Amino acid sequence: MKKTILPALIIGSSLSVAASAEVIEGVWQVQGAENTQATLDTAVEEVVQEMNFFIRKIARSKLKEQAQVCSTWNFAALNNNFSWQCNEDEVFELAATAKDQAVTKQDGSTFTGTINRGDNYIATVLTSDKGVRTNMWKMVSENEMLYTATIESEKLPQPLTWTLSYKLAQ
């Protein structure tokens, strides 16, 4: 079965999903902006180097489309839902306890979303017929979090993963 490569997310706190979302609510800005694109480019190259030489160029461009730098993340918890937005892109929203919730993007593509949580993170896992994307925001301190994205597909020799640091905007 093919899986779609789509955005997903993990965010964290030791509280319930709703409480975790409240802790992370607001606008978060990337730290170390001078190195963020290099971090993503390195992650893409590690995956592409494991592929057949003839498909590397195409694979590299497709993966770079998926591995974007979010300069800012906007999070909100409202009416038992959790929403997130990368830069000025489309807003995604799931029920705070979503399990395989159907979502249709603005472009008409569809995926299912699930929210998971742990002691200090919340995760959304977005799955389609081409792959799975998991994004994790793990609280490091009251004003700092780490964002880790993982893209998995049967077409990739290994998952594409990267981590960036964010601070709460003042």
PDB file of C-alpha atoms in Angstrom:
ATOM      1  CA  MET A   1       0.000   0.000   0.000  1.00  0.00           C
ATOM      2  CA  LYS A   2       1.344   3.429  -0.954  1.00  0.00           C
ATOM      3  CA  LYS A   3       1.420   6.205   1.627  1.00  0.00           C
ATOM      4  CA  THR A   4       1.171   9.975   0.992  1.00  0.00           C
ATOM      5  CA  ILE A   5       3.781  12.326   2.296  1.00  0.00           C
ATOM      6  CA  LEU A   6       1.801  14.943   4.228  1.00  0.00           C
ATOM      7  CA  PRO A   7       2.317  17.318   7.110  1.00  0.00           C
ATOM      8  CA  ALA A   8       1.857  16.029  10.627  1.00  0.00           C
ATOM      9  CA  LEU A   9       2.853  17.065  14.040  1.00  0.00           C
ATOM     10  CA  ILE A  10       3.838  16.111  17.524  1.00  0.00           C
ATOM     11  CA  ILE A  11       3.620  18.613  20.369  1.00  0.00           C
ATOM     12  CA  GLY A  12       4.203  18.040  24.004  1.00  0.00           C
ATOM     13  CA  SER A  13       3.332  18.482  27.602  1.00  0.00           C
ATOM     14  CA  SER A  14       2.581  16.236  30.561  1.00  0.00           C
ATOM     15  CA  LEU A  15      -0.988  17.555  30.600  1.00  0.00           C
ATOM     16  CA  SER A  16      -4.005  16.489  28.571  1.00  0.00           C
ATOM     17  CA  VAL A  17      -4.024  17.288  24.845  1.00  0.00           C
ATOM     18  CA  ALA A  18      -6.169  20.374  25.448  1.00  0.00           C
ATOM     19  CA  ALA A  19      -3.926  21.572  28.258  1.00  0.00           C
ATOM     20  CA  SER A  20      -0.831  20.783  26.178  1.00  0.00           C
ATOM     21  CA  ALA A  21      -2.237  22.809  23.317  1.00  0.00           C
ATOM     22  CA  GLU A  22      -2.850  25.727  25.690  1.00  0.00           C
ATOM     23  CA  VAL A  23       0.783  25.569  26.851  1.00  0.00           C
ATOM     24  CA  ILE A  24       2.020  25.637  23.273  1.00  0.00           C
ATOM     25  CA  GLU A  25      -0.590  28.097  22.002  1.00  0.00           C
ATOM     26  CA  GLY A  26       0.751  31.188  20.309  1.00  0.00           C
ATOM     27  CA  VAL A  27       3.435  32.018  17.794  1.00  0.00           C
ATOM     28  CA  TRP A  28       6.792  30.249  17.898  1.00  0.00           C
ATOM     29  CA  GLN A  29       9.853  31.424  15.956  1.00  0.00           C
ATOM     30  CA  VAL A  30      12.703  29.279  14.671  1.00  0.00           C
ATOM     31  CA  GLN A  31      16.085  29.682  16.349  1.00  0.00           C
ATOM     32  CA  GLY A  32      19.402  29.488  14.497  1.00  0.00           C
ATOM     33  CA  ALA A  33      17.745  30.566  11.238  1.00  0.00           C
ATOM     34  CA  GLU A  34      21.126  30.741   9.498  1.00  0.00           C
ATOM     35  CA  ASN A  35      21.454  26.935   9.777  1.00  0.00           C
ATOM     36  CA  THR A  36      17.885  25.720   9.274  1.00  0.00           C
ATOM     37  CA  GLN A  37      17.969  25.258   5.503  1.00  0.00           C
ATOM     38  CA  ALA A  38      21.341  23.493   5.765  1.00  0.00           C
ATOM     39  CA  THR A  39      19.841  21.124   8.356  1.00  0.00           C
ATOM     40  CA  LEU A  40      17.006  20.213   5.972  1.00  0.00           C
ATOM     41  CA  ASP A  41      19.303  19.942   2.939  1.00  0.00           C
ATOM     42  CA  THR A  42      21.593  17.552   4.842  1.00  0.00           C
ATOM     43  CA  ALA A  43      18.628  15.385   5.880  1.00  0.00           C
ATOM     44  CA  VAL A  44      17.402  15.223   2.259  1.00  0.00           C
ATOM     45  CA  GLU A  45      20.876  14.328   0.963  1.00  0.00           C
ATOM     46  CA  GLU A  46      21.229  11.487   3.474  1.00  0.00           C
ATOM     47  CA  VAL A  47      18.054   9.897   2.101  1.00  0.00           C
ATOM     48  CA  VAL A  48      18.771  10.626  -1.580  1.00  0.00           C
ATOM     49  CA  GLN A  49      22.282   9.107  -1.415  1.00  0.00           C
ATOM     50  CA  GLU A  50      20.690   5.739  -0.663  1.00  0.00           C
ATOM     51  CA  MET A  51      18.659   5.876  -3.905  1.00  0.00           C
ATOM     52  CA  ASN A  52      19.414   4.807  -7.450  1.00  0.00           C
ATOM     53  CA  PHE A  53      21.618   7.405  -9.168  1.00  0.00           C
ATOM     54  CA  PHE A  54      19.082   7.927 -11.985  1.00  0.00           C
ATOM     55  CA  ILE A  55      16.223   8.995  -9.691  1.00  0.00           C
ATOM     56  CA  ARG A  56      18.180  11.122  -7.220  1.00  0.00           C
ATOM     57  CA  LYS A  57      17.517  14.466  -8.943  1.00  0.00           C
ATOM     58  CA  ILE A  58      13.744  13.902  -9.077  1.00  0.00           C
ATOM     59  CA  ALA A  59      13.646  12.502  -5.531  1.00  0.00           C
ATOM     60  CA  ARG A  60      15.718  15.424  -4.217  1.00  0.00           C
ATOM     61  CA  SER A  61      13.284  18.004  -5.642  1.00  0.00           C
ATOM     62  CA  LYS A  62      10.214  16.126  -4.316  1.00  0.00           C
ATOM     63  CA  LEU A  63      11.716  15.761  -0.836  1.00  0.00           C
ATOM     64  CA  LYS A  64      12.769  19.427  -0.709  1.00  0.00           C
ATOM     65  CA  GLU A  65       9.134  20.369  -1.408  1.00  0.00           C
ATOM     66  CA  GLN A  66       8.117  18.408   1.703  1.00  0.00           C
ATOM     67  CA  ALA A  67      11.047  19.475   3.883  1.00  0.00           C
ATOM     68  CA  GLN A  68      10.276  23.153   4.282  1.00  0.00           C
ATOM     69  CA  VAL A  69      11.524  25.479   6.994  1.00  0.00           C
ATOM     70  CA  CYS A  70       8.726  26.838   9.141  1.00  0.00           C
ATOM     71  CA  SER A  71      10.053  30.211  10.294  1.00  0.00           C
ATOM     72  CA  THR A  72       6.996  30.490  12.515  1.00  0.00           C
ATOM     73  CA  TRP A  73       4.497  28.015  13.913  1.00  0.00           C
ATOM     74  CA  ASN A  74       1.070  29.232  15.047  1.00  0.00           C
ATOM     75  CA  PHE A  75      -0.845  26.985  17.460  1.00  0.00           C
ATOM     76  CA  ALA A  76      -4.357  27.293  18.890  1.00  0.00           C
ATOM     77  CA  ALA A  77      -6.726  25.193  21.001  1.00  0.00           C
ATOM     78  CA  LEU A  78     -10.411  26.017  20.581  1.00  0.00           C
ATOM     79  CA  ASN A  79     -13.641  24.046  21.056  1.00  0.00           C
ATOM     80  CA  ASN A  80     -11.762  20.825  21.876  1.00  0.00           C
ATOM     81  CA  ASN A  81      -9.766  21.105  18.634  1.00  0.00           C
ATOM     82  CA  PHE A  82      -6.075  21.683  18.068  1.00  0.00           C
ATOM     83  CA  SER A  83      -4.826  23.703  15.085  1.00  0.00           C
ATOM     84  CA  TRP A  84      -1.385  24.463  13.711  1.00  0.00           C
ATOM     85  CA  GLN A  85      -0.022  26.568  10.863  1.00  0.00           C
ATOM     86  CA  CYS A  86       3.446  26.735   9.310  1.00  0.00           C
ATOM     87  CA  ASN A  87       4.314  30.278   8.197  1.00  0.00           C
ATOM     88  CA  GLU A  88       1.322  31.586   6.221  1.00  0.00           C
ATOM     89  CA  ASP A  89       0.415  28.154   4.810  1.00  0.00           C
ATOM     90  CA  GLU A  90      -2.891  26.329   5.220  1.00  0.00           C
ATOM     91  CA  VAL A  91      -4.180  25.891   8.781  1.00  0.00           C
ATOM     92  CA  PHE A  92      -4.628  22.261   9.878  1.00  0.00           C
ATOM     93  CA  GLU A  93      -7.076  21.286  12.609  1.00  0.00           C
ATOM     94  CA  LEU A  94      -7.846  18.027  14.390  1.00  0.00           C
ATOM     95  CA  ALA A  95     -10.051  17.096  17.296  1.00  0.00           C
ATOM     96  CA  ALA A  96      -7.948  17.048  20.486  1.00  0.00           C
ATOM     97  CA  THR A  97      -8.410  13.253  20.692  1.00  0.00           C
ATOM     98  CA  ALA A  98      -8.411  12.524  16.938  1.00  0.00           C
ATOM     99  CA  LYS A  99      -7.856   8.928  15.820  1.00  0.00           C
ATOM    100  CA  ASP A 100      -7.790   8.512  12.037  1.00  0.00           C
ATOM    101  CA  GLN A 101      -9.859  11.675  11.517  1.00  0.00           C
ATOM    102  CA  ALA A 102     -10.497  12.358   7.812  1.00  0.00           C
ATOM    103  CA  VAL A 103      -9.154  15.727   6.597  1.00  0.00           C
ATOM    104  CA  THR A 104      -9.419  17.344   3.172  1.00  0.00           C
ATOM    105  CA  LYS A 105      -6.791  19.924   2.236  1.00  0.00           C
ATOM    106  CA  GLN A 106      -7.569  23.060   0.236  1.00  0.00           C
ATOM    107  CA  ASP A 107      -6.151  21.396  -2.888  1.00  0.00           C
ATOM    108  CA  GLY A 108      -8.662  18.529  -2.517  1.00  0.00           C
ATOM    109  CA  SER A 109      -6.191  15.889  -1.363  1.00  0.00           C
ATOM    110  CA  THR A 110      -7.174  13.854   1.665  1.00  0.00           C
ATOM    111  CA  PHE A 111      -5.448  12.200   4.601  1.00  0.00           C
ATOM    112  CA  THR A 112      -6.241  10.903   8.051  1.00  0.00           C
ATOM    113  CA  GLY A 113      -4.920  12.539  11.184  1.00  0.00           C
ATOM    114  CA  THR A 114      -4.256  11.179  14.652  1.00  0.00           C
ATOM    115  CA  ILE A 115      -3.095  13.045  17.749  1.00  0.00           C
ATOM    116  CA  ASN A 116      -0.842  11.270  20.250  1.00  0.00           C
ATOM    117  CA  ARG A 117       0.625  12.672  23.438  1.00  0.00           C
ATOM    118  CA  GLY A 118       3.219  11.865  26.042  1.00  0.00           C
ATOM    119  CA  ASP A 119       4.771  13.441  29.102  1.00  0.00           C
ATOM    120  CA  ASN A 120       6.077  16.489  27.249  1.00  0.00           C
ATOM    121  CA  TYR A 121       4.862  16.293  23.657  1.00  0.00           C
ATOM    122  CA  ILE A 122       1.786  16.223  21.430  1.00  0.00           C
ATOM    123  CA  ALA A 123       1.944  14.501  18.053  1.00  0.00           C
ATOM    124  CA  THR A 124      -0.150  14.552  14.957  1.00  0.00           C
ATOM    125  CA  VAL A 125       0.423  11.778  12.480  1.00  0.00           C
ATOM    126  CA  LEU A 126      -0.964  12.453   9.015  1.00  0.00           C
ATOM    127  CA  THR A 127      -1.336   9.489   6.688  1.00  0.00           C
ATOM    128  CA  SER A 128      -2.346   9.185   3.044  1.00  0.00           C
ATOM    129  CA  ASP A 129      -1.865   6.602   0.339  1.00  0.00           C
ATOM    130  CA  LYS A 130       1.645   7.936  -0.421  1.00  0.00           C
ATOM    131  CA  GLY A 131       3.163   8.104   3.044  1.00  0.00           C
ATOM    132  CA  VAL A 132       3.115   9.293   6.629  1.00  0.00           C
ATOM    133  CA  ARG A 133       4.346  12.564   8.082  1.00  0.00           C
ATOM    134  CA  THR A 134       4.799  12.983  11.801  1.00  0.00           C
ATOM    135  CA  ASN A 135       5.668  16.372  13.279  1.00  0.00           C
ATOM    136  CA  MET A 136       6.651  16.613  16.922  1.00  0.00           C
ATOM    137  CA  TRP A 137       6.862  19.641  19.152  1.00  0.00           C
ATOM    138  CA  LYS A 138       8.555  18.689  22.390  1.00  0.00           C
ATOM    139  CA  MET A 139       8.574  21.225  25.197  1.00  0.00           C
ATOM    140  CA  VAL A 140      12.121  21.839  26.452  1.00  0.00           C
ATOM    141  CA  SER A 141      11.162  24.712  28.753  1.00  0.00           C
ATOM    142  CA  GLU A 142       8.268  27.130  29.150  1.00  0.00           C
ATOM    143  CA  ASN A 143       9.469  29.204  26.175  1.00  0.00           C
ATOM    144  CA  GLU A 144      11.408  26.658  24.118  1.00  0.00           C
ATOM    145  CA  MET A 145      10.473  23.603  22.082  1.00  0.00           C
ATOM    146  CA  LEU A 146      12.087  21.238  19.613  1.00  0.00           C
ATOM    147  CA  TYR A 147      10.265  20.426  16.387  1.00  0.00           C
ATOM    148  CA  THR A 148      11.015  17.083  14.745  1.00  0.00           C
ATOM    149  CA  ALA A 149       9.493  16.058  11.424  1.00  0.00           C
ATOM    150  CA  THR A 150       9.625  12.545   9.998  1.00  0.00           C
ATOM    151  CA  ILE A 151       8.447  11.596   6.516  1.00  0.00           C
ATOM    152  CA  GLU A 152       8.055   7.911   5.723  1.00  0.00           C
ATOM    153  CA  SER A 153       7.138   6.251   2.438  1.00  0.00           C
ATOM    154  CA  GLU A 154       7.678   2.869   0.875  1.00  0.00           C
ATOM    155  CA  LYS A 155       9.444   4.788  -1.932  1.00  0.00           C
ATOM    156  CA  LEU A 156      12.128   6.039   0.454  1.00  0.00           C
ATOM    157  CA  PRO A 157      15.080   3.858   1.495  1.00  0.00           C
ATOM    158  CA  GLN A 158      14.876   5.384   4.994  1.00  0.00           C
ATOM    159  CA  PRO A 159      12.703   7.987   6.733  1.00  0.00           C
ATOM    160  CA  LEU A 160      13.494  11.663   6.156  1.00  0.00           C
ATOM    161  CA  THR A 161      13.917  13.297   9.588  1.00  0.00           C
ATOM    162  CA  TRP A 162      15.042  16.711  10.834  1.00  0.00           C
ATOM    163  CA  THR A 163      14.868  18.706  14.088  1.00  0.00           C
ATOM    164  CA  LEU A 164      14.754  22.481  14.621  1.00  0.00           C
ATOM    165  CA  SER A 165      14.574  24.629  17.764  1.00  0.00           C
ATOM    166  CA  TYR A 166      11.835  27.243  18.420  1.00  0.00           C
ATOM    167  CA  LYS A 167      11.189  29.948  21.003  1.00  0.00           C
ATOM    168  CA  LEU A 168       7.889  31.500  21.986  1.00  0.00           C
ATOM    169  CA  ALA A 169       7.519  34.921  20.343  1.00  0.00           C
ATOM    170  CA  GLN A 170       7.358  37.761  22.877  1.00  0.00           C
TER     171      GLN A 170
END
